[in-house]
PDB file of C-alpha atoms in Angstrom:
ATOM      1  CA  UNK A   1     -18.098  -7.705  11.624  1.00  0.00           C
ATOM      2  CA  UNK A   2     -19.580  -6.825   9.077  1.00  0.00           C
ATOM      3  CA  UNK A   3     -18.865  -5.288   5.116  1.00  0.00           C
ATOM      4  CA  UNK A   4     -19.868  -1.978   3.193  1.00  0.00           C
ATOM      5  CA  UNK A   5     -23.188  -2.503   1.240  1.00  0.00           C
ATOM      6  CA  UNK A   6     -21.731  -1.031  -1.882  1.00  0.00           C
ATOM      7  CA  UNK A   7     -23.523  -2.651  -5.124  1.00  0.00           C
ATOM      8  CA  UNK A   8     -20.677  -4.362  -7.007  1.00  0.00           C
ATOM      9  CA  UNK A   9     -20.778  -3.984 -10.949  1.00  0.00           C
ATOM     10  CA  UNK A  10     -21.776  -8.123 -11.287  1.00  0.00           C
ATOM     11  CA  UNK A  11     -25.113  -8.962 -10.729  1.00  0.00           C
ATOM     12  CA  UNK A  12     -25.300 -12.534 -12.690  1.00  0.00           C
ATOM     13  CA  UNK A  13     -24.912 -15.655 -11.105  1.00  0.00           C
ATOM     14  CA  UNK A  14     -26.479 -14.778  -7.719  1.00  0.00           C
ATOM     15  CA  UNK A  15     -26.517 -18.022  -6.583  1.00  0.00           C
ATOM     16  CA  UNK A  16     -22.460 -17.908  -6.089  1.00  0.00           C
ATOM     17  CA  UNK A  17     -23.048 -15.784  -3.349  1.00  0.00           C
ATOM     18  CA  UNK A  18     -24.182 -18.334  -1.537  1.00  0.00           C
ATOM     19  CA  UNK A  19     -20.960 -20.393  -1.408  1.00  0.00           C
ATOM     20  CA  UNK A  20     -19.693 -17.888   1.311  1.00  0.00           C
ATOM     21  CA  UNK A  21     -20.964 -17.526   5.042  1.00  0.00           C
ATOM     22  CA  UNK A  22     -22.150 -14.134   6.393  1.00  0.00           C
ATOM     23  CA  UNK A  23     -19.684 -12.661   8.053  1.00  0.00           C
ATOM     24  CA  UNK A  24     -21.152 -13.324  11.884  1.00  0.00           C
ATOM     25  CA  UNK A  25     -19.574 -14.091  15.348  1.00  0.00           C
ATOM     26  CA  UNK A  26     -19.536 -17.709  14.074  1.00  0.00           C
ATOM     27  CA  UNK A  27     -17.683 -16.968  11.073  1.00  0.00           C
ATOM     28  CA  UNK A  28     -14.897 -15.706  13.376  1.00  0.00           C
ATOM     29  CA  UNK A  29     -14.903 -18.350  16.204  1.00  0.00           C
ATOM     30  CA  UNK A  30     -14.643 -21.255  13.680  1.00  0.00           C
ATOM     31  CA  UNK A  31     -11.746 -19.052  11.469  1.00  0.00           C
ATOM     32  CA  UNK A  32      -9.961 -19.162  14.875  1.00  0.00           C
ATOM     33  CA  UNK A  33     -10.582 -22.773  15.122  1.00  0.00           C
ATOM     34  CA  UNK A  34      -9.309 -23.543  11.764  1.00  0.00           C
ATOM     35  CA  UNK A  35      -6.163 -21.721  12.065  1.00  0.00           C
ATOM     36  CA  UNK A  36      -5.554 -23.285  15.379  1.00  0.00           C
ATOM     37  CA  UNK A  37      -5.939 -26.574  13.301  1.00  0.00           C
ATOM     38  CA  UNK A  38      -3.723 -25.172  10.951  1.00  0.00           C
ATOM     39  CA  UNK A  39      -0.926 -24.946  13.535  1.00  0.00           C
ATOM     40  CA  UNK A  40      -1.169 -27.938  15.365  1.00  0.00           C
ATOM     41  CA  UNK A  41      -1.758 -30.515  12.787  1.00  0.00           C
ATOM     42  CA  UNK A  42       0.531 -29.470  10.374  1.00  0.00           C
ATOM     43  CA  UNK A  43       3.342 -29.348  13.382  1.00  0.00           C
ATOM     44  CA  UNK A  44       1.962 -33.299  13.983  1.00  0.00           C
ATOM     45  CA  UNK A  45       1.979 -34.608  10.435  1.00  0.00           C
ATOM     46  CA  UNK A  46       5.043 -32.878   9.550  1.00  0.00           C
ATOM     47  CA  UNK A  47       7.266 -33.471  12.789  1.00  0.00           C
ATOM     48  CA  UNK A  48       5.584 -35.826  15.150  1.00  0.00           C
ATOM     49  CA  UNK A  49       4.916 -38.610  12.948  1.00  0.00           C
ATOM     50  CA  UNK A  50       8.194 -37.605  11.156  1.00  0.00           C
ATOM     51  CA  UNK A  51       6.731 -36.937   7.004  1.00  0.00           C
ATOM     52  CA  UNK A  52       9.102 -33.713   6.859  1.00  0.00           C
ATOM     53  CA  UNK A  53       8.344 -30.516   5.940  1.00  0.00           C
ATOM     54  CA  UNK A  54       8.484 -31.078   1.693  1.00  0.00           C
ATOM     55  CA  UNK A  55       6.214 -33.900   1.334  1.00  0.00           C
ATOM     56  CA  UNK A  56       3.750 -32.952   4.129  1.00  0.00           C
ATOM     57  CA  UNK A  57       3.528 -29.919   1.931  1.00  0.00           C
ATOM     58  CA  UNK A  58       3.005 -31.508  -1.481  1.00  0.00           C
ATOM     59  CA  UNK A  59       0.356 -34.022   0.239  1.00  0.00           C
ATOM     60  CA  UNK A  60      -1.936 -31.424   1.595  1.00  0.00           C
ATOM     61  CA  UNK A  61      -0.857 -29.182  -1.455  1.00  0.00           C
ATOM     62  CA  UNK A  62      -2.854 -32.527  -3.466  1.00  0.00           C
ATOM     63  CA  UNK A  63      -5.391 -31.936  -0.992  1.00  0.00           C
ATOM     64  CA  UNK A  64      -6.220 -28.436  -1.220  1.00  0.00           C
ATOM     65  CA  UNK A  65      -6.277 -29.079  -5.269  1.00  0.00           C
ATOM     66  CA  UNK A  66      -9.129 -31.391  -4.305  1.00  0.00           C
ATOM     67  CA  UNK A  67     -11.136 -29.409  -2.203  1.00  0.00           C
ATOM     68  CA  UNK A  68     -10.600 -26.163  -4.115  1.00  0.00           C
ATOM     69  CA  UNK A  69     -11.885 -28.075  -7.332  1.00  0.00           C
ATOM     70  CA  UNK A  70     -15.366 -29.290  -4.894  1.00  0.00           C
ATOM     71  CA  UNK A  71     -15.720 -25.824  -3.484  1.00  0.00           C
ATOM     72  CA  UNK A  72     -15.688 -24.287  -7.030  1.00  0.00           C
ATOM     73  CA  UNK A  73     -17.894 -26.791  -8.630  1.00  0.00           C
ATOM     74  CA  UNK A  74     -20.855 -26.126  -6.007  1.00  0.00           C
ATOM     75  CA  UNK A  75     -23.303 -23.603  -6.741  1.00  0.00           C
ATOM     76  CA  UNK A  76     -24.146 -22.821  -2.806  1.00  0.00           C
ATOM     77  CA  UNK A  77     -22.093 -22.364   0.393  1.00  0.00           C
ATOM     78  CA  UNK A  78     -22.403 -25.611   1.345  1.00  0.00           C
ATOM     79  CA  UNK A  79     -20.537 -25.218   5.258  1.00  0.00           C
ATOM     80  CA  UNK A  80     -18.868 -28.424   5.451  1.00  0.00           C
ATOM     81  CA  UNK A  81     -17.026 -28.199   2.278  1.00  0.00           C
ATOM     82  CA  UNK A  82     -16.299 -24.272   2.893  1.00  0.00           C
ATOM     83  CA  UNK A  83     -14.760 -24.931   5.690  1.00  0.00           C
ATOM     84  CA  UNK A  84     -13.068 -28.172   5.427  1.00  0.00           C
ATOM     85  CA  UNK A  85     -11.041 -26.245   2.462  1.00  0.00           C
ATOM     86  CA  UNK A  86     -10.549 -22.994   4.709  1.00  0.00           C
ATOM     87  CA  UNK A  87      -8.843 -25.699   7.089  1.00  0.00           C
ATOM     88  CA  UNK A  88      -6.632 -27.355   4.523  1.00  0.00           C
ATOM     89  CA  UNK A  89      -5.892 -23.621   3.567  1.00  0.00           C
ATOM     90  CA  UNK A  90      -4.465 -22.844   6.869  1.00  0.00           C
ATOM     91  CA  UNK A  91      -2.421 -26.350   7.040  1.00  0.00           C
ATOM     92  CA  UNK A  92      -0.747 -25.558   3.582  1.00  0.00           C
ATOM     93  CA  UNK A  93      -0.027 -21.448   4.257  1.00  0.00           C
ATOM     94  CA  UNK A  94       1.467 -22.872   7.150  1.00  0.00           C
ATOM     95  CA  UNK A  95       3.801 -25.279   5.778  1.00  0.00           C
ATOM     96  CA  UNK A  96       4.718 -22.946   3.439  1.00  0.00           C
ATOM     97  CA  UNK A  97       5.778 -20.451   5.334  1.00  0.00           C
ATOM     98  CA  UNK A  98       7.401 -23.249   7.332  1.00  0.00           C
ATOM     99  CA  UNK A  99       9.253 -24.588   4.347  1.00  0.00           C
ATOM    100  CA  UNK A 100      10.706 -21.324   3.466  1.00  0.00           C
ATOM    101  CA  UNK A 101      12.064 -20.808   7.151  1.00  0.00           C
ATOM    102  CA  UNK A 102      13.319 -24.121   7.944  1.00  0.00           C
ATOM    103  CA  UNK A 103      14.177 -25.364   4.480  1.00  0.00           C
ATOM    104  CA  UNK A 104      15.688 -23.138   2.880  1.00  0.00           C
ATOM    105  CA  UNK A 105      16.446 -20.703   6.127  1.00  0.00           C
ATOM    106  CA  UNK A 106      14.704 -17.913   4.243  1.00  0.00           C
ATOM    107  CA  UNK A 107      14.359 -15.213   7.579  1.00  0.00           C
ATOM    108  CA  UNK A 108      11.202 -14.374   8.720  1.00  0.00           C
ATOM    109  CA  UNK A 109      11.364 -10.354   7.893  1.00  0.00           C
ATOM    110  CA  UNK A 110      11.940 -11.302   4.301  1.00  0.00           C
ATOM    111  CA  UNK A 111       9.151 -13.779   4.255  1.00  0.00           C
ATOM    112  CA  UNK A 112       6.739 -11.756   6.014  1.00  0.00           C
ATOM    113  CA  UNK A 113       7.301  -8.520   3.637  1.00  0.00           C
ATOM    114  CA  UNK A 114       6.850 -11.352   0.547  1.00  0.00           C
ATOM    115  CA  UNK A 115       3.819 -12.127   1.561  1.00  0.00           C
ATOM    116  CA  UNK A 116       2.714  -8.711   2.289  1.00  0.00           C
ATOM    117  CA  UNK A 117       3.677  -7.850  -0.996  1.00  0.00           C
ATOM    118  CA  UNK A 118       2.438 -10.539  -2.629  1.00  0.00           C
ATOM    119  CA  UNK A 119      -0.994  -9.831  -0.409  1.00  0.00           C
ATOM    120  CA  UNK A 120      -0.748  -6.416  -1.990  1.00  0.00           C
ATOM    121  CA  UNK A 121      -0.791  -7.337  -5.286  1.00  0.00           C
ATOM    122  CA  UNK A 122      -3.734  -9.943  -5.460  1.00  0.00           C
ATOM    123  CA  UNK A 123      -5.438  -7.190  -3.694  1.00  0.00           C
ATOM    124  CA  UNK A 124      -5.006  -4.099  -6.493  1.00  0.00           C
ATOM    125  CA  UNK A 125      -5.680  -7.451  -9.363  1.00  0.00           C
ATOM    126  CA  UNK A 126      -8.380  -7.881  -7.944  1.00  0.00           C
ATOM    127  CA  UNK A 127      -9.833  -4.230  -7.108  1.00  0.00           C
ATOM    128  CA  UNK A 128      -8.358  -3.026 -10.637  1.00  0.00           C
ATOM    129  CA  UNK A 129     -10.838  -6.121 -12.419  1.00  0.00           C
ATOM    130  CA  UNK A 130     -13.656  -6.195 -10.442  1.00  0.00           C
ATOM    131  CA  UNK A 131     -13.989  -2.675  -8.378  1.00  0.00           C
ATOM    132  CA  UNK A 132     -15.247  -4.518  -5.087  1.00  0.00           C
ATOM    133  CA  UNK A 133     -12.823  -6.534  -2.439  1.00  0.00           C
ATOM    134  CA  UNK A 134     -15.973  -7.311  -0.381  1.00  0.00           C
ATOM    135  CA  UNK A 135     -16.948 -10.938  -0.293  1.00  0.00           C
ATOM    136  CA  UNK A 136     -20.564 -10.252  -0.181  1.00  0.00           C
ATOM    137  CA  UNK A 137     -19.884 -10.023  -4.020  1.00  0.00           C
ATOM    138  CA  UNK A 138     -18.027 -13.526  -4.826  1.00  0.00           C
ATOM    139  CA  UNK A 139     -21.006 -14.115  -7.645  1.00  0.00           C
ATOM    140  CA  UNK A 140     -18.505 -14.853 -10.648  1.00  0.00           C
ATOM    141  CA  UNK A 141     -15.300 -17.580 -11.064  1.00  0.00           C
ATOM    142  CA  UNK A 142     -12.583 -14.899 -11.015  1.00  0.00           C
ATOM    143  CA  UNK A 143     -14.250 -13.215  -7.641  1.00  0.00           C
ATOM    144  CA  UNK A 144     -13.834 -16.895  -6.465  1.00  0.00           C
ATOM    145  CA  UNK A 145     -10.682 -17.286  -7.519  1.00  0.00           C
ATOM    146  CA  UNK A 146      -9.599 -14.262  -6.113  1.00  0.00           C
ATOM    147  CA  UNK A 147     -10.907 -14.714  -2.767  1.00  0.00           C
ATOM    148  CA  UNK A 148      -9.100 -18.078  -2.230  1.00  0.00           C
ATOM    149  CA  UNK A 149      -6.162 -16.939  -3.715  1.00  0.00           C
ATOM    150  CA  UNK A 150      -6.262 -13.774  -0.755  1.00  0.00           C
ATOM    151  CA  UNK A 151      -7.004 -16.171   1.741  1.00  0.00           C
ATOM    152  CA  UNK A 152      -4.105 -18.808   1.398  1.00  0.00           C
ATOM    153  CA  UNK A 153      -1.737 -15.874   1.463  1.00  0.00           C
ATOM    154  CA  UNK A 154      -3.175 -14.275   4.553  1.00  0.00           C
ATOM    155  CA  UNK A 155      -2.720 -17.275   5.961  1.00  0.00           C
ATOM    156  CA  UNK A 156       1.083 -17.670   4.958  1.00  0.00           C
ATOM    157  CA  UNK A 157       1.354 -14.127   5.788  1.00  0.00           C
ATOM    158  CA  UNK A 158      -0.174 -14.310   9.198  1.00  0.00           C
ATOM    159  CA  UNK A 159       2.273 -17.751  10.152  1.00  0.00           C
ATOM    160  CA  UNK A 160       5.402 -15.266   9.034  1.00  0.00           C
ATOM    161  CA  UNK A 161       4.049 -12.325  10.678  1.00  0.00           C
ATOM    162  CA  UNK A 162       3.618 -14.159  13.948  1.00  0.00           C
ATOM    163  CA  UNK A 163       6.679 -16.316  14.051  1.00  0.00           C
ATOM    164  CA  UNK A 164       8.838 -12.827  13.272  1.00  0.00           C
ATOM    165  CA  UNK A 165       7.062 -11.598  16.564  1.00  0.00           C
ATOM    166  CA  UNK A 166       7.742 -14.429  18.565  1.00  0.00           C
ATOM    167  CA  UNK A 167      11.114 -14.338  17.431  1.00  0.00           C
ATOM    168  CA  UNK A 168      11.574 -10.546  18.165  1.00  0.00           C
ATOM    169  CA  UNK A 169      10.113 -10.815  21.589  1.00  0.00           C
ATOM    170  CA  UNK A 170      11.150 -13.918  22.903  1.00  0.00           C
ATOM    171  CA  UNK A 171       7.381 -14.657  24.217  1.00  0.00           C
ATOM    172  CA  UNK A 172       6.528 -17.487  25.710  1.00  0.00           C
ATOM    173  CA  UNK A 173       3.251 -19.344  24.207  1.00  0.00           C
ATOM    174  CA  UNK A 174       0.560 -17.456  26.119  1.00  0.00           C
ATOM    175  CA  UNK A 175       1.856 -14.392  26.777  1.00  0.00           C
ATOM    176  CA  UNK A 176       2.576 -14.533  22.167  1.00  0.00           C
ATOM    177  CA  UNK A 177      -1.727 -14.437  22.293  1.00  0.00           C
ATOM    178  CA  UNK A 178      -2.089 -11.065  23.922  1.00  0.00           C
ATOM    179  CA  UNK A 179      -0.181  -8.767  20.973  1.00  0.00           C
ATOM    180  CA  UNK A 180      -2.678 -10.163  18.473  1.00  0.00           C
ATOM    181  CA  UNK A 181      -5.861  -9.995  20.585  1.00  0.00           C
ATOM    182  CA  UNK A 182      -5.342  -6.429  21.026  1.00  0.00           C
ATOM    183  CA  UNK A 183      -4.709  -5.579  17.682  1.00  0.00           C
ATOM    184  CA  UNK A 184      -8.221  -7.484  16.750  1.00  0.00           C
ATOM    185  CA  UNK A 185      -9.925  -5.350  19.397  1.00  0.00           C
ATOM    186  CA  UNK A 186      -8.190  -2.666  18.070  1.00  0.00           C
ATOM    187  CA  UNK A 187      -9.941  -2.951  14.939  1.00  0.00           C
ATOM    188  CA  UNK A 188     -13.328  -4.081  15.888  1.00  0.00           C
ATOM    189  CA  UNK A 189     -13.532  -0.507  17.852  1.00  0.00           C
ATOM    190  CA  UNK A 190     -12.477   1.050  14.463  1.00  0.00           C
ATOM    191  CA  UNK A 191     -15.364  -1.350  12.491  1.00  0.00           C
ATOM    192  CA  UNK A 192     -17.813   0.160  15.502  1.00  0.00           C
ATOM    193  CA  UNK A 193     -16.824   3.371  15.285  1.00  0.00           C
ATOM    194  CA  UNK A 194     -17.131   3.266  11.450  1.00  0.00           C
ATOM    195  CA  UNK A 195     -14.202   2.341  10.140  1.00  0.00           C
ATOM    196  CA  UNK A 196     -13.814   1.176   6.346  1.00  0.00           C
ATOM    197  CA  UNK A 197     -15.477  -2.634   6.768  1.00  0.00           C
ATOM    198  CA  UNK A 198     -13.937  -4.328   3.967  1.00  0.00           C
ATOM    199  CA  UNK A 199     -10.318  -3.291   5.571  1.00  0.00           C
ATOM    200  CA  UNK A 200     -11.415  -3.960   8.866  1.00  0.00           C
ATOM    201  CA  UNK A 201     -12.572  -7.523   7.638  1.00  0.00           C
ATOM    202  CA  UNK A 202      -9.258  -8.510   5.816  1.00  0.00           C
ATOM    203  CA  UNK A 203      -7.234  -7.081   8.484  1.00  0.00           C
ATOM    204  CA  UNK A 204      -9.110  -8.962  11.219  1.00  0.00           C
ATOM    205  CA  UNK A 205      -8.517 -11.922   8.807  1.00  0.00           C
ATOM    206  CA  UNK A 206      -4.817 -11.424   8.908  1.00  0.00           C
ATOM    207  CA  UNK A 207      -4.842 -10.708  12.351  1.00  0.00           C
ATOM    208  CA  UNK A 208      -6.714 -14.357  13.857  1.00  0.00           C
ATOM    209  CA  UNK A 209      -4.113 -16.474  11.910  1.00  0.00           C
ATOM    210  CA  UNK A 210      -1.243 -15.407  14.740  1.00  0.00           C
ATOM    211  CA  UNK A 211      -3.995 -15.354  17.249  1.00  0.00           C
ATOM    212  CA  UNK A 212      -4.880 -19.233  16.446  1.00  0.00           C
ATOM    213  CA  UNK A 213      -1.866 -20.201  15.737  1.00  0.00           C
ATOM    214  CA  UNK A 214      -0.539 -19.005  19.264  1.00  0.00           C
ATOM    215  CA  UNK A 215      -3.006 -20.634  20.710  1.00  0.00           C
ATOM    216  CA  UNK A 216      -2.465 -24.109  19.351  1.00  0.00           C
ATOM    217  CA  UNK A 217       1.329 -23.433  20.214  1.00  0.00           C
ATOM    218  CA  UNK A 218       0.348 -22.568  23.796  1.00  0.00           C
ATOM    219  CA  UNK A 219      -2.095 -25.341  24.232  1.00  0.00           C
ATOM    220  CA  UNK A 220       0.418 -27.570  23.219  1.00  0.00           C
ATOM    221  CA  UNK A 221       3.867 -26.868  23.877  1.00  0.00           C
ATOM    222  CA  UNK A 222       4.604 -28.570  26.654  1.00  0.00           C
ATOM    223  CA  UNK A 223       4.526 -26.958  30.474  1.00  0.00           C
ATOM    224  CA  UNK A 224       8.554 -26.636  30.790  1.00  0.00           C
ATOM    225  CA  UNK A 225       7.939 -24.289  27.946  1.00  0.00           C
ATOM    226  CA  UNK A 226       4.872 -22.355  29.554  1.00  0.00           C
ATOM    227  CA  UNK A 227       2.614 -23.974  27.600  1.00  0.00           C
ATOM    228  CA  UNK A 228      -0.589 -26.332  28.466  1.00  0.00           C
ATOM    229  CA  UNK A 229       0.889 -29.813  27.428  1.00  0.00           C
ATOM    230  CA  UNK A 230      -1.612 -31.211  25.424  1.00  0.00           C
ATOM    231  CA  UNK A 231       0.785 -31.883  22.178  1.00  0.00           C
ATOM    232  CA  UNK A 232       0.083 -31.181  19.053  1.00  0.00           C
ATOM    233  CA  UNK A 233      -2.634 -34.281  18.377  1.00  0.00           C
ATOM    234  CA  UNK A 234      -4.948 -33.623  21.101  1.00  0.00           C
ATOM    235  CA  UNK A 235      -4.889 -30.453  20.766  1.00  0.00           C
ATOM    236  CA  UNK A 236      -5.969 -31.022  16.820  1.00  0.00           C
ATOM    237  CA  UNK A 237      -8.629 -33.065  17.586  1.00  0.00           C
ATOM    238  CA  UNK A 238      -9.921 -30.938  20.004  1.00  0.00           C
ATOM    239  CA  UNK A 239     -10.173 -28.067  17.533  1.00  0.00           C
ATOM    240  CA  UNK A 240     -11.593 -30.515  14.694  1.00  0.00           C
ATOM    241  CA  UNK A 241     -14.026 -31.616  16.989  1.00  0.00           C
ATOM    242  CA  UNK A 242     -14.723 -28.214  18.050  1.00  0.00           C
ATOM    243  CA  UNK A 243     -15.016 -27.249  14.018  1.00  0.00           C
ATOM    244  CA  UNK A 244     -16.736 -29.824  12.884  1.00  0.00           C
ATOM    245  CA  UNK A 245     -19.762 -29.443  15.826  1.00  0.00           C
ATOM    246  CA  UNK A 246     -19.802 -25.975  14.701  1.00  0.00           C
ATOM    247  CA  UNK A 247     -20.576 -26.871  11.104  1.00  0.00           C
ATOM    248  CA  UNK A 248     -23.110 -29.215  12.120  1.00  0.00           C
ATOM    249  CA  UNK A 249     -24.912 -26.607  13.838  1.00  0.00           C
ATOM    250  CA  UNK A 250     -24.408 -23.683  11.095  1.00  0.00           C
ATOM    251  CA  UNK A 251     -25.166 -26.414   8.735  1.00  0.00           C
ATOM    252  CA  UNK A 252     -28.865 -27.146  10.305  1.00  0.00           C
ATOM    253  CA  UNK A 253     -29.158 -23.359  11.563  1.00  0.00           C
ATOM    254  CA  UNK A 254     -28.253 -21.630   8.366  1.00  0.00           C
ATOM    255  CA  UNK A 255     -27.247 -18.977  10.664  1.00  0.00           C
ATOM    256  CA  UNK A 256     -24.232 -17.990   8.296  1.00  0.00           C
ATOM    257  CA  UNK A 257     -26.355 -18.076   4.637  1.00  0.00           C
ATOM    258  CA  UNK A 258     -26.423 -14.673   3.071  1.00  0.00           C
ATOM    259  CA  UNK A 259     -29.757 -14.223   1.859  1.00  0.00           C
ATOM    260  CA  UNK A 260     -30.483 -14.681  -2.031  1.00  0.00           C
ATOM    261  CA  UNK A 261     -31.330 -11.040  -2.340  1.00  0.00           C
ATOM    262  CA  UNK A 262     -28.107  -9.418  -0.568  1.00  0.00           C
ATOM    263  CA  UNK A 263     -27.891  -7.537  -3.005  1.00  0.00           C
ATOM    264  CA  UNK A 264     -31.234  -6.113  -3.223  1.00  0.00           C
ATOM    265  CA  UNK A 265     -30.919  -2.541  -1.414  1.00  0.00           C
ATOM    266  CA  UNK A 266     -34.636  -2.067  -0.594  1.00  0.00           C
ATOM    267  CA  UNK A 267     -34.267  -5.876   1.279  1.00  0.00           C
ATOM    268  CA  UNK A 268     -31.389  -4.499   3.561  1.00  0.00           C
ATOM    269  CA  UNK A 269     -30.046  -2.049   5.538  1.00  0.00           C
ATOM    270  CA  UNK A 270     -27.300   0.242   4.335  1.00  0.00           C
ATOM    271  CA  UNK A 271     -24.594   0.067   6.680  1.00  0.00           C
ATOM    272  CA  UNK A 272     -23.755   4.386   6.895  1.00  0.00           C
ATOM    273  CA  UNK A 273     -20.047   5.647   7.234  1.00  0.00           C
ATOM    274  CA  UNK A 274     -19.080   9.007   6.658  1.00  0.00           C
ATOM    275  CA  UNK A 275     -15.431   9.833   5.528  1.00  0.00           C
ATOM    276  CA  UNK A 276     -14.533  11.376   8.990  1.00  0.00           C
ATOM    277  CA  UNK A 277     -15.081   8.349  10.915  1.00  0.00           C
ATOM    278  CA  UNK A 278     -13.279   6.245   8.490  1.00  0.00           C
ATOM    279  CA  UNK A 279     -10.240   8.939   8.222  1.00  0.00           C
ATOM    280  CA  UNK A 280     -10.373   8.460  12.427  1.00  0.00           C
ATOM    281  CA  UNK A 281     -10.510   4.674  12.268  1.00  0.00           C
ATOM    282  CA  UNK A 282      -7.112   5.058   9.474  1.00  0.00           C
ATOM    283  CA  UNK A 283      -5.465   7.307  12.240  1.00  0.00           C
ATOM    284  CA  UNK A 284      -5.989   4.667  15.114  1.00  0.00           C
ATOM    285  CA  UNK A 285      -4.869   2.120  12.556  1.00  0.00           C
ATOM    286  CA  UNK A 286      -1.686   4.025  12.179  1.00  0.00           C
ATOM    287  CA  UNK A 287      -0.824   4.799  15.604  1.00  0.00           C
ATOM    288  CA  UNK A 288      -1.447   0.892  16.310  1.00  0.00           C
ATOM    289  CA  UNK A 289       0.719   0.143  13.899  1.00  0.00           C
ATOM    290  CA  UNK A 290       3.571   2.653  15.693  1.00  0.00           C
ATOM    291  CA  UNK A 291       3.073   1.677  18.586  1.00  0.00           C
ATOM    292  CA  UNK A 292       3.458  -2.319  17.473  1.00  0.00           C
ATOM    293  CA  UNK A 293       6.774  -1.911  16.016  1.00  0.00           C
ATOM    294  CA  UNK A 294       8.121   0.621  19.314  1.00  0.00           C
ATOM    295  CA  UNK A 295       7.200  -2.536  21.465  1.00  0.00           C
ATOM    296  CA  UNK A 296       8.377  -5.025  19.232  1.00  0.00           C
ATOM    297  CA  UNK A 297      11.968  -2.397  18.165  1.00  0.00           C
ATOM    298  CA  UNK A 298      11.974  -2.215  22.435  1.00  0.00           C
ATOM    299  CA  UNK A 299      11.606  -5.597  23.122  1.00  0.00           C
ATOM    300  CA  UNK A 300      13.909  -7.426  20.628  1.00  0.00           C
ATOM    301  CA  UNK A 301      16.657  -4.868  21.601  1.00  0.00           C
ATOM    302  CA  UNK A 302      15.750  -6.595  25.910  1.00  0.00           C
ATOM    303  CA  UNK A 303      16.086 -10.144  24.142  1.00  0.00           C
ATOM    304  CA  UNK A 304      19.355  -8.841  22.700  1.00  0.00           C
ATOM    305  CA  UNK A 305      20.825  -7.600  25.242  1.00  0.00           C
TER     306      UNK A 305
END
């Protein structure tokens, strides 16, 4: 999936654009893997080895200071330190969200519209200063800032968004992966069909957090529980294994480097979308959207009853 190929207003500092991957079908497997990740190993540090909530949130708070402060300082998308802070990301959204919900018993529908909000907001900041939400244009500080910024609150959006479904619907761990599957297919089609690609890519962005974090639940909740019974620390190893292999490769590949000259139009090809197809991909968008909250209005009201 990839984004428009409008020209943003900066064209200084080129080599910024660098420090993020292309958006390919690698971008999106290891995303999944990291918010997996994000799941499980926050649910081990935090419960398993018994740390608690608060101060397994201020240590990997310390650590995302850290690898925010390496990411920045680079001058090229280096992979492993991309995504070893997209990782530590996911682990403090999570706990976040977490904190709010178990420690102070904040509910989930107020969380979830918070951080929607809040998602909002950084969004129009952003658009209103810089005219461009597409990350094939993160070639000054403040784009960087903002598109870090976006990404730990999709992520702390995405853990409230899912755990208010789960709650609504009662789903066990693998049935809780099909909802947002679907809704990712759902927009791919629109992206194909030629749909608005800087939604499509945020959205899908939104959307894999539940979709990775259902997964690590259902891989390792145990069986009297429908789920796989791997626990929460193999199944984080797995998916760090998994991750890191996958940055070794991108990392010798350099299948995910945009090229130096992205921005060049005569070096690239325009991706074309008329207005019609992306007013058609908006429609679907909406009706998905309906029919989400009839099936989740429907089923709550079964778990109710």
């Amino acid at each position: 999936m990839t984004e428009e190929a409008t020209l943003p207003r900066a064209t200084t500092s080129r080599q910024l654009l660098n420090k993020v991957p292309e958006i390919t079908a690698w971008f999106w497997i290891i995303k999944i893997l990291c918010t997996t990740v994000g799941e499980s190993f926050a649910d081990w540090v935090s419960v398993t080895l018994g740390v608690g909530l608060t101060n397994t949130a201020l240590l990997f708070t310390v650590f995302l200071a850290v690898m925010l402060f390496a990411q920045i300082r680079l001058h090229r998308y280096v992979p492993v330190v991309y995504w070893l802070t997209v990782v530590v990301v996911s682990i403090t959204g999570t706990l976040y969200t977490d904190i709010l919900t178990d420690g102070h018993d904040v509910p989930l529908k107020v969380s979830t519209s918070v951080f929607a909000a809040l998602l909002a907001v950084v969004f129009g900041v952003w658009y209103l200063r810089e005219r461009t939400l597409s990350i094939h244009s993160i070639v000054t500080r403040p784009r960087e800032a903002f598109y870090w910024l976006t990404v730990l609150v999709t992520f702390a959006l995405g853990t409230a968004a899912g755990d208010w479904t789960l709650d609504l619907t009662g789903w066990g761990p693998g049935a809780s992966v099909l909802l947002p599957a679907a809704l990712i297919a759902t927009v791919v089609v629109c992206w194909r069909i030629g749909g608005q690609p800087v939604l499509a890519f945020w959205l899908a962005y939104i959307l894999t957090r539940p979709l990775g974090a259902n997964i690590g639940d259902w891989l390792a909740s145990p069986r009297s529980e429908q789920g796989l019974g791997l626990g929460t620390l193999v199944t984080s190893v797995v998916f760090l294994a998994a991750i890191a292999g996958t940055v070794v490769y991108l990392t010798r590949s350099r299948k995910d480097v945009i090229p130096a000259d992205y921005l060049d139009t005569s070096r690239r090809t325009l991706v074309a979308t008329s207005q019609t197809r992306e007013r058609v991909a908006l429609a679907v968008y909406v009706v998905a959207a309906v029919v989400v909250a009839l099936l989740l209005h429907h089923t709550s009201a079964g778990v109710a009853g």
